[in-house]
């Protein structure tokens, strides 16, 4: 079975603080893919990043960075110098070889960035 | 020029009614999905179709019936609506094809349909 856990249900930070959203996944497959999506208050789901299981390089995109560690089955997401516009629900998702493209989503972390 | 469009955006109806939600994608993708997002924001897959063929059919009541007339459309029909069906329903598509081993394809989501059953 596949599972994605996002232990932080809600996080509140003050603008300009750094914040890390945790994602822990479970899969028995050796080939799998991880994703992060953002859902702002307007409701749409916005793709942020994807990573495959063979690529453990961390990635940085502007204020966003992702830390993929297979040893701990984690794919954490850090926002540096957070802004009010970062307020949203963030979802981590997993798909793998034996599940076709059945994306399993974590329960989401609601981030509130206060001015 | 919306890539994945679903209608209506809001749907308010009485218990027991039958309703449909339509979804169309103009991205040329081979696979389309329906996801349900409950009041706690939990996203769960309901169905997926690859080139009009049903691929994923999760444990969903028989009252929910997807229909894919062609690979650009995946509609969701719901019979005998119940209070518990109230949720946001998202349509999505991806370029993934059943014959492909590459699962590195992301999902493109529609803007969601908020269904309220009274």
Short mmCIF file of C-alpha atoms in Angstrom, two decimals:
data_model
loop_
_atom_site.label_atom_id
_atom_site.label_comp_id
_atom_site.label_asym_id
_atom_site.label_seq_id
_atom_site.Cartn_x
_atom_site.Cartn_y
_atom_site.Cartn_z
CA UNK A 1 0.00 0.00 0.00
CA UNK A 2 1.07 3.54 -0.56
CA UNK A 3 0.72 6.29 1.95
CA UNK A 4 1.68 9.92 2.36
CA UNK A 5 1.80 11.54 5.78
CA UNK A 6 1.90 15.23 6.44
CA UNK A 7 2.01 15.39 10.20
CA UNK A 8 1.58 19.16 10.42
CA UNK A 9 -2.09 19.93 10.05
CA UNK A 10 -1.70 23.69 10.41
CA UNK A 11 1.25 26.02 10.69
CA UNK A 12 1.22 29.74 11.38
CA UNK A 13 4.25 31.94 10.84
CA UNK A 14 4.89 35.63 10.67
CA UNK A 15 5.92 37.09 7.36
CA UNK A 16 9.61 36.73 6.53
CA UNK A 17 10.04 33.66 8.70
CA UNK A 18 11.28 30.45 7.13
CA UNK A 19 8.98 27.46 7.33
CA UNK A 20 9.38 23.77 6.50
CA UNK A 21 6.50 21.52 5.58
CA UNK A 22 7.12 17.85 6.24
CA UNK A 23 6.17 14.96 4.00
CA UNK A 24 6.83 11.30 4.76
CA UNK A 25 5.87 8.62 2.28
CA UNK A 26 5.52 4.85 2.24
CA UNK A 27 5.87 2.63 -0.79
CA UNK A 28 7.30 -0.79 -1.53
CA UNK A 29 8.22 0.19 -5.08
CA UNK A 30 11.76 1.12 -5.99
CA UNK A 31 10.59 3.50 -8.70
CA UNK A 32 8.25 6.19 -7.54
CA UNK A 33 7.52 9.86 -8.00
CA UNK A 34 6.82 12.60 -5.51
CA UNK A 35 5.00 15.85 -6.06
CA UNK A 36 4.01 18.98 -4.20
CA UNK A 37 0.86 20.94 -4.98
CA UNK A 38 -0.38 24.23 -3.57
CA UNK A 39 -4.03 25.09 -3.00
CA UNK A 40 -4.48 28.80 -2.29
CA UNK A 41 -7.72 30.16 -0.80
CA UNK A 42 -9.13 30.53 -4.31
CA UNK A 43 -9.28 26.72 -4.45
CA UNK A 44 -7.32 25.71 -7.52
CA UNK A 45 -4.55 23.13 -7.28
CA UNK A 46 -1.21 24.40 -8.49
CA UNK A 47 1.71 22.11 -9.32
CA UNK A 48 4.99 23.06 -7.62
CA UNK A 49 7.52 20.29 -8.16
CA UNK A 50 8.03 16.64 -9.02
CA UNK A 51 10.91 14.36 -8.15
CA UNK A 52 11.62 10.75 -9.09
CA UNK A 53 13.10 8.20 -6.73
CA UNK A 54 16.43 8.10 -8.55
CA UNK A 55 17.09 11.79 -8.17
CA UNK A 56 17.96 12.75 -4.64
CA UNK A 57 19.30 16.14 -5.54
CA UNK A 58 17.74 18.94 -3.61
CA UNK A 59 16.10 21.63 -5.60
CA UNK A 60 15.80 25.36 -5.13
CA UNK A 61 13.41 27.60 -6.99
CA UNK A 62 13.45 31.16 -5.76
CA UNK A 63 12.23 31.12 -2.14
CA UNK A 64 11.19 27.47 -2.41
CA UNK A 65 13.44 24.50 -1.78
CA UNK A 66 12.87 20.79 -1.50
CA UNK A 67 14.87 18.22 0.44
CA UNK A 68 14.42 14.63 -0.72
CA UNK A 69 15.91 11.96 1.55
CA UNK A 70 15.28 8.33 0.64
CA UNK A 71 16.89 7.14 3.88
CA UNK A 72 14.08 8.71 5.88
CA UNK A 73 11.40 8.50 3.13
CA UNK A 74 10.89 12.22 3.33
CA UNK A 75 10.36 14.97 0.80
CA UNK A 76 10.24 18.19 2.78
CA UNK A 77 9.42 21.62 1.44
CA UNK A 78 10.92 24.84 2.78
CA UNK A 79 9.73 28.35 2.09
CA UNK A 80 12.34 30.99 2.87
CA UNK A 81 11.28 34.49 3.88
CA UNK A 82 7.61 33.59 3.75
CA UNK A 83 5.06 36.01 2.37
CA UNK A 84 1.34 36.42 2.92
CA UNK A 85 0.73 35.10 -0.60
CA UNK A 86 2.24 31.78 0.50
CA UNK A 87 -0.82 31.17 2.68
CA UNK A 88 -2.40 28.03 1.29
CA UNK A 89 -2.89 24.33 1.83
CA UNK A 90 0.10 22.36 0.58
CA UNK A 91 -0.21 18.75 -0.54
CA UNK A 92 2.48 16.17 -0.98
CA UNK A 93 1.63 13.31 -3.39
CA UNK A 94 3.11 9.97 -4.47
CA UNK A 95 2.70 7.69 -7.43
CA UNK A 96 4.66 4.60 -8.40
CA UNK A 97 5.14 1.86 -10.98
CA UNK A 98 2.69 -0.60 -9.60
CA UNK A 99 -0.10 1.87 -9.18
CA UNK A 100 -0.24 3.33 -12.66
CA UNK A 101 -0.88 6.99 -12.26
CA UNK A 102 -2.90 6.67 -9.10
CA UNK A 103 -1.72 9.71 -7.20
CA UNK A 104 -1.99 9.30 -3.45
CA UNK A 105 -2.20 12.64 -1.70
CA UNK A 106 -1.25 13.47 1.84
CA UNK A 107 -3.84 15.17 4.05
CA UNK A 108 -2.32 18.58 3.42
CA UNK A 109 -0.74 21.23 5.63
CA UNK A 110 -2.52 24.55 5.98
CA UNK A 111 0.04 27.34 6.11
CA UNK A 112 -0.99 30.76 7.35
CA UNK A 113 1.50 33.57 6.92
CA UNK A 114 0.58 36.53 9.06
CA UNK A 115 1.61 40.08 8.17
CA UNK B 1 -8.04 29.01 -23.12
CA UNK B 2 -8.49 27.06 -19.89
CA UNK B 3 -6.57 23.78 -20.08
CA UNK B 4 -8.93 21.70 -17.92
CA UNK B 5 -12.38 23.15 -17.59
CA UNK B 6 -15.21 21.78 -15.53
CA UNK B 7 -18.78 22.97 -15.21
CA UNK B 8 -20.59 24.02 -13.21
CA UNK B 9 -18.36 25.72 -10.65
CA UNK B 10 -21.09 25.60 -8.04
CA UNK B 11 -23.91 23.11 -7.78
CA UNK B 12 -26.57 23.33 -5.10
CA UNK B 13 -29.24 20.67 -5.14
CA UNK B 14 -31.69 18.73 -3.03
CA UNK B 15 -31.14 15.27 -1.64
CA UNK B 16 -32.35 12.57 -3.99
CA UNK B 17 -31.72 14.53 -7.19
CA UNK B 18 -29.52 13.40 -10.07
CA UNK B 19 -26.81 15.74 -11.32
CA UNK B 20 -23.86 15.78 -13.68
CA UNK B 21 -20.53 17.57 -13.71
CA UNK B 22 -18.76 18.00 -17.02
CA UNK B 23 -15.04 18.12 -17.67
CA UNK B 24 -13.09 18.86 -20.80
CA UNK B 25 -9.37 19.19 -21.43
CA UNK B 26 -7.75 20.79 -24.45
CA UNK B 27 -4.22 19.62 -23.70
CA UNK B 28 -4.34 16.49 -25.82
CA UNK B 29 -3.79 14.37 -22.71
CA UNK B 30 -4.52 10.65 -22.66
CA UNK B 31 -5.66 10.28 -19.07
CA UNK B 32 -8.37 12.03 -17.08
CA UNK B 33 -9.38 11.75 -13.44
CA UNK B 34 -12.01 12.65 -10.91
CA UNK B 35 -10.92 13.51 -7.39
CA UNK B 36 -13.12 14.29 -4.40
CA UNK B 37 -12.01 16.79 -1.78
CA UNK B 38 -13.94 16.62 1.46
CA UNK B 39 -14.51 19.34 4.02
CA UNK B 40 -11.20 18.53 5.71
CA UNK B 41 -9.42 19.10 2.38
CA UNK B 42 -8.55 15.45 1.97
CA UNK B 43 -8.10 14.59 -1.73
CA UNK B 44 -9.07 11.13 -2.85
CA UNK B 45 -9.13 9.66 -6.32
CA UNK B 46 -12.45 8.35 -7.58
CA UNK B 47 -11.85 7.33 -11.19
CA UNK B 48 -9.36 7.59 -13.97
CA UNK B 49 -9.75 6.95 -17.69
CA UNK B 50 -6.98 6.38 -20.19
CA UNK B 51 -8.11 6.92 -23.79
CA UNK B 52 -11.72 6.26 -22.79
CA UNK B 53 -10.81 3.09 -20.89
CA UNK B 54 -11.52 2.90 -17.16
CA UNK B 55 -8.21 2.43 -15.35
CA UNK B 56 -8.88 3.30 -11.73
CA UNK B 57 -12.18 2.75 -10.01
CA UNK B 58 -11.81 3.29 -6.30
CA UNK B 59 -14.39 2.31 -3.75
CA UNK B 60 -17.09 4.71 -4.80
CA UNK B 61 -20.85 4.15 -4.46
CA UNK B 62 -22.57 2.90 -7.61
CA UNK B 63 -24.53 6.15 -7.65
CA UNK B 64 -21.42 7.72 -9.16
CA UNK B 65 -20.92 6.91 -12.81
CA UNK B 66 -18.17 8.39 -14.95
CA UNK B 67 -18.58 8.65 -18.70
CA UNK B 68 -15.84 9.35 -21.21
CA UNK B 69 -17.24 9.91 -24.71
CA UNK B 70 -13.75 10.70 -25.98
CA UNK B 71 -10.35 11.21 -24.42
CA UNK B 72 -10.88 14.94 -24.06
CA UNK B 73 -14.00 14.57 -21.93
CA UNK B 74 -14.77 12.87 -18.65
CA UNK B 75 -18.15 13.57 -17.12
CA UNK B 76 -19.39 12.54 -13.70
CA UNK B 77 -23.01 11.64 -13.15
CA UNK B 78 -24.36 11.24 -9.64
CA UNK B 79 -27.70 9.60 -8.92
CA UNK B 80 -29.82 9.98 -5.81
CA UNK B 81 -27.62 12.59 -4.21
CA UNK B 82 -26.99 12.31 -0.48
CA UNK B 83 -25.89 14.83 2.11
CA UNK B 84 -22.50 13.10 2.35
CA UNK B 85 -21.83 13.78 -1.32
CA UNK B 86 -21.29 17.43 -0.52
CA UNK B 87 -17.68 18.16 -1.43
CA UNK B 88 -15.49 19.77 -4.04
CA UNK B 89 -14.98 17.58 -7.09
CA UNK B 90 -11.86 18.11 -9.15
CA UNK B 91 -11.30 16.93 -12.65
CA UNK B 92 -7.68 16.46 -13.74
CA UNK B 93 -5.74 15.27 -16.74
CA UNK B 94 -2.22 14.09 -17.46
CA UNK B 95 -0.24 13.06 -20.53
CA UNK B 96 0.36 9.61 -19.06
CA UNK B 97 -0.57 6.70 -21.30
CA UNK B 98 -1.19 3.14 -20.09
CA UNK B 99 1.64 1.76 -22.20
CA UNK B 100 4.16 4.15 -20.71
CA UNK B 101 6.45 3.33 -17.81
CA UNK B 102 7.11 6.99 -17.22
CA UNK B 103 5.01 8.10 -14.31
CA UNK B 104 6.73 11.43 -14.01
CA UNK B 105 3.72 13.16 -15.47
CA UNK B 106 2.05 15.76 -13.34
CA UNK B 107 -1.65 16.28 -12.95
CA UNK B 108 -3.33 19.33 -14.41
CA UNK B 109 -6.39 20.20 -12.36
CA UNK B 110 -9.60 21.95 -13.21
CA UNK B 111 -10.86 24.67 -10.90
CA UNK B 112 -13.24 22.37 -9.04
CA UNK B 113 -17.00 22.03 -8.66
CA UNK B 114 -18.39 22.74 -5.23
CA UNK B 115 -21.37 20.45 -4.73
CA UNK B 116 -23.75 21.22 -1.89
CA UNK B 117 -26.54 18.76 -1.20
CA UNK B 118 -29.32 20.15 0.98
#
